[in-house]
Short mmCIF file of C-alpha atoms in Angstrom, two decimals:
data_model
loop_
_atom_site.label_atom_id
_atom_site.label_comp_id
_atom_site.label_asym_id
_atom_site.label_seq_id
_atom_site.Cartn_x
_atom_site.Cartn_y
_atom_site.Cartn_z
CA PRO A 15 13.47 18.81 35.36
CA TYR A 16 9.84 17.90 34.52
CA GLN A 17 7.09 19.13 36.55
CA VAL A 18 2.74 18.60 35.51
CA LEU A 19 0.99 21.97 35.42
CA THR A 20 -2.77 21.88 36.59
CA LYS A 21 -5.51 23.72 34.85
CA PRO A 22 -9.28 22.97 36.47
CA HIS A 23 -11.74 20.78 34.96
CA GLY A 24 -14.17 24.30 33.82
CA HIS A 25 -16.84 26.25 35.65
CA GLY A 26 -19.59 22.84 34.65
CA ASP A 27 -18.56 21.04 37.38
CA VAL A 28 -20.67 24.20 39.07
CA HIS A 29 -23.35 21.67 38.87
CA ARG A 30 -21.96 18.04 39.67
CA LEU A 31 -20.93 20.48 42.93
CA LEU A 32 -23.85 21.65 43.30
CA HIS A 33 -25.61 18.03 42.91
CA THR A 34 -23.05 15.99 45.88
CA SER A 35 -22.77 18.22 48.36
CA GLY A 36 -26.83 18.39 48.81
CA ALA A 37 -26.84 22.13 48.57
CA ALA A 38 -29.65 22.06 45.62
CA GLN A 39 -31.37 20.19 46.95
CA ARG A 40 -31.67 21.85 50.36
CA LEU A 41 -32.77 24.66 48.91
CA ALA A 42 -35.20 22.95 46.90
CA ASP A 43 -36.47 21.38 50.54
CA GLN A 44 -36.24 24.84 52.06
CA GLY A 45 -38.76 26.70 49.53
CA TYR A 46 -36.50 28.01 47.13
CA ARG A 47 -38.37 28.17 43.55
CA TRP A 48 -35.54 29.20 41.54
CA VAL A 49 -31.42 29.13 41.21
CA TYR A 50 -29.27 31.79 39.58
CA VAL A 51 -25.93 31.00 38.49
CA PHE A 52 -23.15 33.63 37.24
CA GLN A 53 -19.26 34.57 37.13
CA ASP A 54 -18.36 36.13 39.26
CA THR A 55 -15.78 38.37 37.42
CA ASN A 56 -18.93 40.47 35.84
CA ALA A 57 -19.48 43.41 38.33
CA LEU A 58 -23.25 44.02 36.30
CA SER A 59 -24.30 40.14 36.97
CA PHE A 60 -27.28 41.62 39.41
CA LYS A 61 -28.09 44.64 37.34
CA ALA A 62 -31.24 42.70 35.46
CA LEU A 63 -31.61 39.60 38.20
CA ALA A 64 -34.85 41.01 39.53
CA ALA A 65 -36.50 41.30 35.92
CA CYS A 66 -34.81 38.53 34.01
CA LEU A 67 -35.92 36.40 37.43
CA ALA A 68 -39.79 37.56 36.97
CA LEU A 69 -39.78 36.31 32.93
CA SER A 70 -38.06 33.12 34.23
CA VAL A 71 -41.45 33.43 36.60
CA ARG A 72 -44.79 34.34 34.01
CA HIS A 73 -43.36 31.81 31.50
CA SER A 74 -41.88 28.95 33.81
CA LEU A 75 -39.08 28.35 32.55
CA ASP A 76 -36.55 25.97 33.29
CA VAL A 77 -33.39 27.92 32.22
CA ASN A 78 -33.18 31.03 31.07
CA THR A 79 -29.95 32.11 30.27
CA MET A 80 -29.36 36.38 29.72
CA ALA A 81 -28.07 37.48 27.03
CA VAL A 82 -26.55 40.45 24.98
CA PRO A 83 -25.86 41.43 21.92
CA ARG A 84 -22.98 39.77 19.81
CA ARG A 85 -19.86 40.63 17.12
CA PRO A 86 -18.42 38.42 15.42
CA GLY A 87 -15.58 37.46 16.89
CA ASP A 88 -16.36 38.21 20.11
CA ALA A 89 -15.38 36.25 23.06
CA CYS A 90 -18.29 35.44 24.47
CA GLY A 91 -20.36 31.97 23.24
CA ALA A 92 -23.37 32.04 20.63
CA LEU A 93 -26.97 31.06 21.44
CA MET A 94 -28.24 28.89 19.13
CA SER A 95 -31.14 26.25 18.16
CA LEU A 96 -29.88 23.79 17.82
CA ARG A 97 -31.33 20.11 16.55
CA ARG A 98 -30.65 16.99 18.77
CA GLY A 99 -30.55 14.31 15.87
CA GLU A 100 -33.57 13.99 14.66
CA GLY A 101 -35.84 15.19 17.41
CA ALA A 102 -36.73 18.24 18.95
CA LEU A 103 -35.04 21.63 18.79
CA LEU A 104 -32.52 23.11 21.95
CA ILE A 105 -31.80 27.07 22.74
CA ASN A 106 -27.90 26.06 23.83
CA ASN A 107 -24.54 28.08 24.22
CA VAL A 108 -22.04 27.25 20.96
CA GLU A 109 -18.94 28.47 22.40
CA TYR A 110 -17.20 31.43 20.44
CA ASN A 111 -14.41 28.43 18.91
CA GLU A 112 -16.90 26.42 17.88
CA VAL A 113 -18.93 29.42 15.70
CA PRO A 114 -17.82 29.03 12.45
CA ALA A 115 -17.75 24.92 12.16
CA VAL A 116 -21.35 24.81 13.20
CA LEU A 117 -22.18 28.24 11.01
CA GLN A 118 -21.07 26.17 8.00
CA GLY A 119 -21.03 29.20 5.94
CA LEU A 120 -24.16 30.90 6.96
CA PRO A 121 -23.47 34.81 8.32
CA ASP A 122 -22.44 35.24 11.50
CA LEU A 123 -23.70 39.63 10.65
CA ASP A 124 -26.84 41.15 9.88
CA PRO A 125 -25.50 43.82 8.19
CA THR A 126 -28.50 46.38 9.45
CA THR A 127 -27.35 46.25 12.71
CA GLY A 128 -23.88 45.27 12.87
CA TYR A 129 -24.65 42.62 15.15
CA SER A 130 -24.85 38.38 14.64
CA PRO A 131 -28.11 36.86 14.57
CA TYR A 132 -27.21 34.82 17.49
CA PRO A 133 -27.00 36.53 20.79
CA GLY A 134 -24.09 36.08 23.26
CA ASN A 135 -24.27 34.34 25.97
CA THR A 136 -23.31 36.08 29.29
CA ASN A 137 -22.70 33.03 32.12
CA GLN A 138 -25.85 34.44 33.87
CA ILE A 139 -28.08 31.53 34.38
CA ILE A 140 -31.32 31.35 36.22
CA PHE A 141 -32.51 27.53 36.44
CA LYS A 142 -35.99 26.59 37.62
CA LEU A 143 -34.86 24.82 41.36
CA SER A 144 -37.19 21.23 40.51
CA SER A 145 -36.25 20.50 37.57
CA TYR A 146 -32.85 21.37 38.11
CA VAL A 147 -32.69 18.51 40.74
CA SER A 148 -34.29 16.27 38.94
CA CYS A 149 -32.23 16.77 36.24
CA LEU A 150 -28.95 16.73 38.44
CA ARG A 151 -30.08 13.11 40.04
CA GLN A 152 -30.68 11.08 36.80
CA THR A 153 -27.56 13.18 35.28
CA GLN A 154 -25.44 13.65 38.47
CA GLY A 155 -24.85 17.26 37.01
CA MET A 156 -22.21 15.53 34.48
CA VAL A 157 -21.98 18.06 31.04
CA PRO A 158 -20.93 17.22 28.09
CA GLU A 159 -16.38 17.57 28.57
CA PHE A 160 -14.78 19.70 25.17
CA VAL A 161 -11.70 21.14 24.06
CA ASN A 162 -11.13 25.10 23.32
CA PRO A 163 -7.57 25.25 22.23
CA LYS A 164 -5.94 28.87 22.05
CA TYR A 165 -3.52 29.40 19.37
CA ALA A 166 -0.71 32.35 19.39
CA ASP A 167 -0.37 32.71 15.61
CA LYS A 168 -3.16 33.37 13.13
CA ALA A 169 -1.92 30.27 11.39
CA LYS A 170 -2.87 28.27 14.46
CA GLY A 171 -0.59 25.95 14.67
CA LEU A 172 1.70 27.49 17.68
CA LEU A 173 -0.51 27.50 20.88
CA ALA A 174 -0.18 30.35 23.36
CA ALA A 175 -1.39 27.85 26.58
CA PRO A 176 -1.67 24.35 26.79
CA THR A 177 -4.87 22.79 26.14
CA ARG A 178 -7.17 21.80 29.09
CA ILE A 179 -10.37 19.13 28.99
CA GLU A 180 -12.79 21.50 30.25
CA CYS A 181 -16.81 21.52 30.27
CA MET A 182 -18.66 24.81 30.85
CA LEU A 183 -21.71 25.88 33.64
CA GLN A 184 -23.81 26.67 30.15
CA ASP A 185 -23.55 23.99 28.88
CA PHE A 186 -26.83 21.76 31.47
CA PRO A 187 -29.66 22.48 28.93
CA LYS A 188 -27.80 19.23 26.83
CA LEU A 189 -28.47 17.25 29.95
CA LEU A 190 -32.57 17.67 29.89
CA ASN A 191 -33.83 14.81 28.80
CA ASP A 192 -38.25 16.46 29.12
CA PRO A 193 -39.19 17.20 25.76
CA GLY A 194 -41.49 19.82 27.48
CA ALA A 195 -38.49 21.50 29.06
CA LYS A 196 -38.83 25.05 29.03
CA VAL A 197 -35.37 26.44 27.83
CA SER A 198 -35.48 30.29 26.86
CA PHE A 199 -32.87 33.83 26.68
CA VAL A 200 -33.50 36.90 27.39
CA GLN A 201 -31.47 39.61 25.50
CA LEU A 202 -30.76 42.46 27.39
CA GLU A 203 -27.77 45.52 26.24
CA ARG A 204 -24.77 44.94 27.50
CA TRP A 205 -24.13 48.43 28.80
CA LEU A 206 -26.74 46.60 31.99
CA SER A 207 -25.93 43.58 32.25
CA TYR A 208 -22.15 42.60 30.60
CA THR A 209 -18.87 43.55 31.35
CA PRO A 210 -16.41 40.71 31.90
CA ILE A 211 -12.90 41.32 33.38
CA LYS A 212 -10.77 38.53 31.61
CA ASN A 213 -8.09 39.96 29.85
CA SER A 214 -4.47 41.60 29.94
CA LEU A 215 -4.52 45.35 28.94
CA SER A 216 -2.02 44.13 26.58
CA GLN A 217 -4.84 41.64 25.16
CA GLY A 218 -7.68 43.89 25.24
CA ALA A 219 -5.99 46.22 23.48
CA VAL A 220 -6.01 44.40 20.68
CA LEU A 221 -8.97 43.73 21.08
CA ALA A 222 -10.17 47.17 20.66
CA GLY A 223 -8.24 47.73 17.90
CA ARG A 224 -10.50 44.92 16.11
CA GLY A 225 -13.78 46.89 17.58
CA LEU A 226 -14.47 44.53 19.88
CA PRO A 227 -15.07 44.42 23.86
CA ALA A 228 -11.48 44.75 25.67
CA MET A 229 -12.64 43.01 29.12
CA THR A 230 -10.21 44.26 31.06
CA SER A 231 -9.88 45.69 34.66
CA SER A 232 -10.10 49.22 33.47
CA THR A 233 -13.09 48.54 30.95
CA GLY A 234 -14.57 46.77 33.43
CA GLU A 235 -14.91 49.13 35.83
CA ALA A 236 -15.29 52.22 33.89
CA ASP A 237 -18.43 50.27 32.62
CA LEU A 238 -19.78 49.88 36.53
CA TYR A 239 -19.53 53.50 36.91
CA TYR A 240 -21.32 54.16 32.85
CA CYS A 241 -24.41 51.79 33.89
CA ASN A 242 -24.16 54.14 37.48
CA ARG A 243 -24.54 57.05 35.68
CA HIS A 244 -26.83 55.90 33.18
CA LEU A 245 -29.16 54.62 35.73
CA LEU A 246 -29.13 57.98 37.72
CA ARG A 247 -29.79 60.27 34.28
CA LEU A 248 -33.06 57.75 34.20
CA ALA A 249 -34.27 59.04 37.52
CA GLY A 250 -33.70 61.98 36.60
CA MET A 251 -30.31 63.63 37.04
CA GLN A 252 -28.41 64.97 35.00
CA VAL A 253 -24.78 63.69 35.13
CA SER A 254 -22.18 65.13 32.44
CA GLU A 255 -19.59 62.91 31.29
CA GLY A 256 -16.12 62.62 31.90
CA THR A 257 -13.01 63.33 28.78
CA GLU A 258 -12.20 59.56 27.70
CA ALA A 259 -8.37 59.25 28.59
CA SER A 260 -5.96 56.36 27.32
CA TYR A 261 -4.37 54.11 30.16
CA ALA A 262 -1.81 51.77 28.83
CA GLY A 263 -3.28 51.62 25.57
CA LEU A 264 -6.72 51.87 26.44
CA GLN A 265 -9.62 54.38 25.75
CA VAL A 266 -11.76 54.60 28.51
CA VAL A 267 -13.82 57.91 30.46
CA PRO A 268 -12.73 57.65 33.82
CA GLY A 269 -16.27 59.28 35.33
CA PRO A 270 -17.99 60.43 36.50
CA ARG A 271 -17.27 57.36 39.16
CA VAL A 272 -21.18 56.42 40.57
CA VAL A 273 -20.73 53.47 43.38
CA PHE A 274 -23.80 52.07 44.67
CA ALA A 275 -23.43 50.05 47.40
CA PRO A 276 -26.06 46.36 47.01
CA SER A 277 -27.87 47.59 50.71
CA PHE A 278 -28.57 50.78 48.23
CA ALA A 279 -29.07 49.24 44.89
CA VAL A 280 -29.19 46.81 43.25
CA GLY A 281 -31.51 46.89 39.80
CA VAL A 282 -32.76 49.80 37.66
CA GLY A 283 -36.30 50.32 39.92
CA ASP A 284 -33.91 50.49 43.30
CA VAL A 285 -32.19 53.56 41.76
CA LEU A 286 -35.96 55.16 40.31
CA HIS A 287 -37.47 54.87 43.73
CA LYS A 288 -34.63 56.36 45.34
CA VAL A 289 -32.74 59.22 43.29
CA LYS A 290 -34.68 62.59 42.27
CA GLY A 291 -33.16 64.49 39.65
CA GLY A 292 -30.26 66.82 40.99
CA ARG A 293 -26.86 67.08 38.61
CA MET A 294 -23.38 65.50 39.01
CA THR A 295 -20.31 67.40 36.98
CA GLY A 296 -17.83 65.05 35.27
CA ARG A 297 -14.90 65.17 37.43
CA SER A 298 -17.17 63.41 40.35
CA THR A 299 -17.47 60.86 42.94
CA LEU A 300 -20.73 59.32 44.44
CA LEU A 301 -20.17 56.41 46.83
CA VAL A 302 -23.58 55.55 49.22
CA SER A 303 -24.76 52.97 50.79
CA GLY A 304 -27.85 51.81 53.38
CA ARG A 305 -31.16 50.87 53.06
CA ASP A 306 -33.29 53.65 53.31
CA VAL A 307 -31.58 56.50 51.93
CA VAL A 308 -33.28 58.60 49.24
CA VAL A 309 -31.22 61.12 47.19
CA GLU A 310 -33.09 64.61 45.56
CA ASP A 311 -31.52 67.38 43.84
CA LEU A 312 -27.98 66.54 44.40
CA ASP A 313 -25.74 69.08 43.52
CA LEU A 314 -21.97 66.95 43.20
CA ASP A 315 -18.78 68.60 41.64
CA GLY A 316 -16.51 66.65 43.67
CA THR A 317 -16.70 63.60 46.58
CA LEU A 318 -19.41 62.09 48.48
CA ILE A 319 -19.43 59.65 50.89
CA LEU A 320 -22.79 58.39 51.75
CA ARG A 321 -23.23 55.60 54.63
CA ALA A 322 -26.73 55.15 56.47
CA VAL A 323 -27.43 51.69 59.13
CA PRO A 324 -29.38 49.70 59.02
CA GLY A 325 -32.28 51.67 60.36
CA ALA A 326 -31.58 55.05 59.50
CA ARG A 327 -33.84 56.63 57.20
CA VAL A 328 -32.55 59.50 55.32
CA LYS A 329 -33.16 62.11 52.73
CA LEU A 330 -30.71 64.55 51.40
CA LYS A 331 -32.67 67.41 49.38
CA GLY A 332 -31.34 70.32 47.93
CA LEU A 333 -27.61 68.81 48.77
CA LYS A 334 -24.52 70.77 47.17
CA VAL A 335 -21.02 69.88 47.65
CA ARG A 336 -18.33 71.57 46.07
CA ASN A 337 -14.41 69.50 46.90
CA ARG A 338 -11.28 68.71 44.88
CA GLY A 339 -12.48 65.74 45.08
CA TRP A 340 -11.16 62.25 43.78
CA SER A 341 -9.46 62.23 40.64
CA ILE A 342 -8.31 58.62 37.68
CA GLU A 343 -3.70 58.88 36.95
CA GLN A 344 -1.78 57.77 35.05
CA LEU A 345 1.01 55.29 36.86
CA LYS A 346 3.82 57.41 37.91
CA ALA A 347 7.49 56.51 37.61
CA GLY A 348 7.94 53.35 39.13
CA GLY A 349 4.37 51.89 37.85
CA SER A 350 6.22 48.22 37.56
CA ARG A 351 6.69 47.76 41.20
CA ALA A 352 3.04 48.91 42.33
CA PRO A 353 0.71 47.15 43.81
CA GLU A 354 -1.04 44.47 40.85
CA GLU A 355 -4.67 45.79 40.90
CA LEU A 356 -3.49 48.79 39.55
CA ARG A 357 -0.98 47.21 37.70
CA VAL A 358 -3.34 45.43 35.69
CA ARG A 359 -5.84 48.48 35.35
CA GLY A 360 -3.39 50.94 34.28
CA TYR A 361 -4.21 54.02 37.01
CA GLN A 362 -4.42 55.27 40.14
CA LEU A 363 -6.96 56.58 41.66
CA VAL A 364 -5.23 59.96 43.98
CA LYS A 365 -7.63 60.75 46.47
CA TYR A 366 -7.68 64.43 47.74
CA GLU A 367 -10.35 65.27 49.39
CA GLN A 368 -13.81 64.30 49.99
CA ARG A 369 -17.20 65.17 52.01
CA VAL A 370 -18.86 62.36 54.04
CA ILE A 371 -22.16 61.54 55.21
CA GLU A 372 -22.13 59.21 58.06
CA PHE A 373 -25.44 57.97 60.21
CA SER A 374 -24.30 55.46 62.63
CA GLU A 375 -27.33 55.30 65.00
CA PRO A 376 -31.40 54.16 64.02
CA GLY A 377 -34.34 56.83 62.60
CA ASP A 378 -35.12 59.42 60.83
CA PHE A 379 -32.70 62.12 59.39
CA GLU A 380 -32.46 65.14 56.31
CA CYS A 381 -30.01 66.59 55.25
CA SER A 382 -29.51 69.60 53.15
CA ALA A 383 -26.67 71.52 53.91
#
């Protein structure tokens, strides 16, 4: 009549796995100097990596956490300066359920900014590999455990799910015994670096109603499009915003939809070097892949897919595209039978018409029509 319910021990086990597998030591032996740990539900985790890595190198940081502005009540940990007994100060994450107890009545809101004075932890962390491997040898990568009960009511008398003992990857600084270890963080704009997908649509709607990030599949996808649109604007393109719409109770701006393959652009600098001017309407969709692609003065009203194989050096110059394009639409009747990847968003992508330009051979190409 009973079954054993098992739950994972937490992402802090990544440190022990990197140690016991020998992966961390092998990377060090191969000459790598830094290792980046991130959570894969955050589609923006690589956008600012180059800039943050440069700061780690410049300041020789042993641990460098990417942080974002945080509002009180946000379900992300707070970075605080903690004291080890009578010892030195340590910058470390305090998990969101523990923040009130640590602050002991101190304010968690700066009324001049509307944000907490304690930045939000994104679980995107750069480690200096030499000190990381040394610490793993001393500690076996076993980070401290803790408990984070998830309650179903405000009185905290009913659990929403069974509670587990877990460990967290962001608690690694607690293992550093070197008093000279350099632990710091870089605070980034949220639109550039942090949009995790961790909540159902109903949970997200509750958070959005409280003025907090919803962190759902729909908002994560919309945030990725927004980030890429903003990068295009920084590159001089005039990009109109789509019309805000409600899907399953959540307000999102569904477009224009802009997707860059890693071969085309990962961070800010890639876009600034490869895109020059142009314009895009709010209903458009743009997908670009190819290492040596330059887009100049694109005029897009519809959907354009551009692909280029390695070795194909492509310049789009003054290209004008007009077609019916793609559209984000509500799930139709019977949506409960739709695939899960649609149900978790509350909408579907309908592809009416598109233009596809593909360069399948290496060489030099220019396209303007």
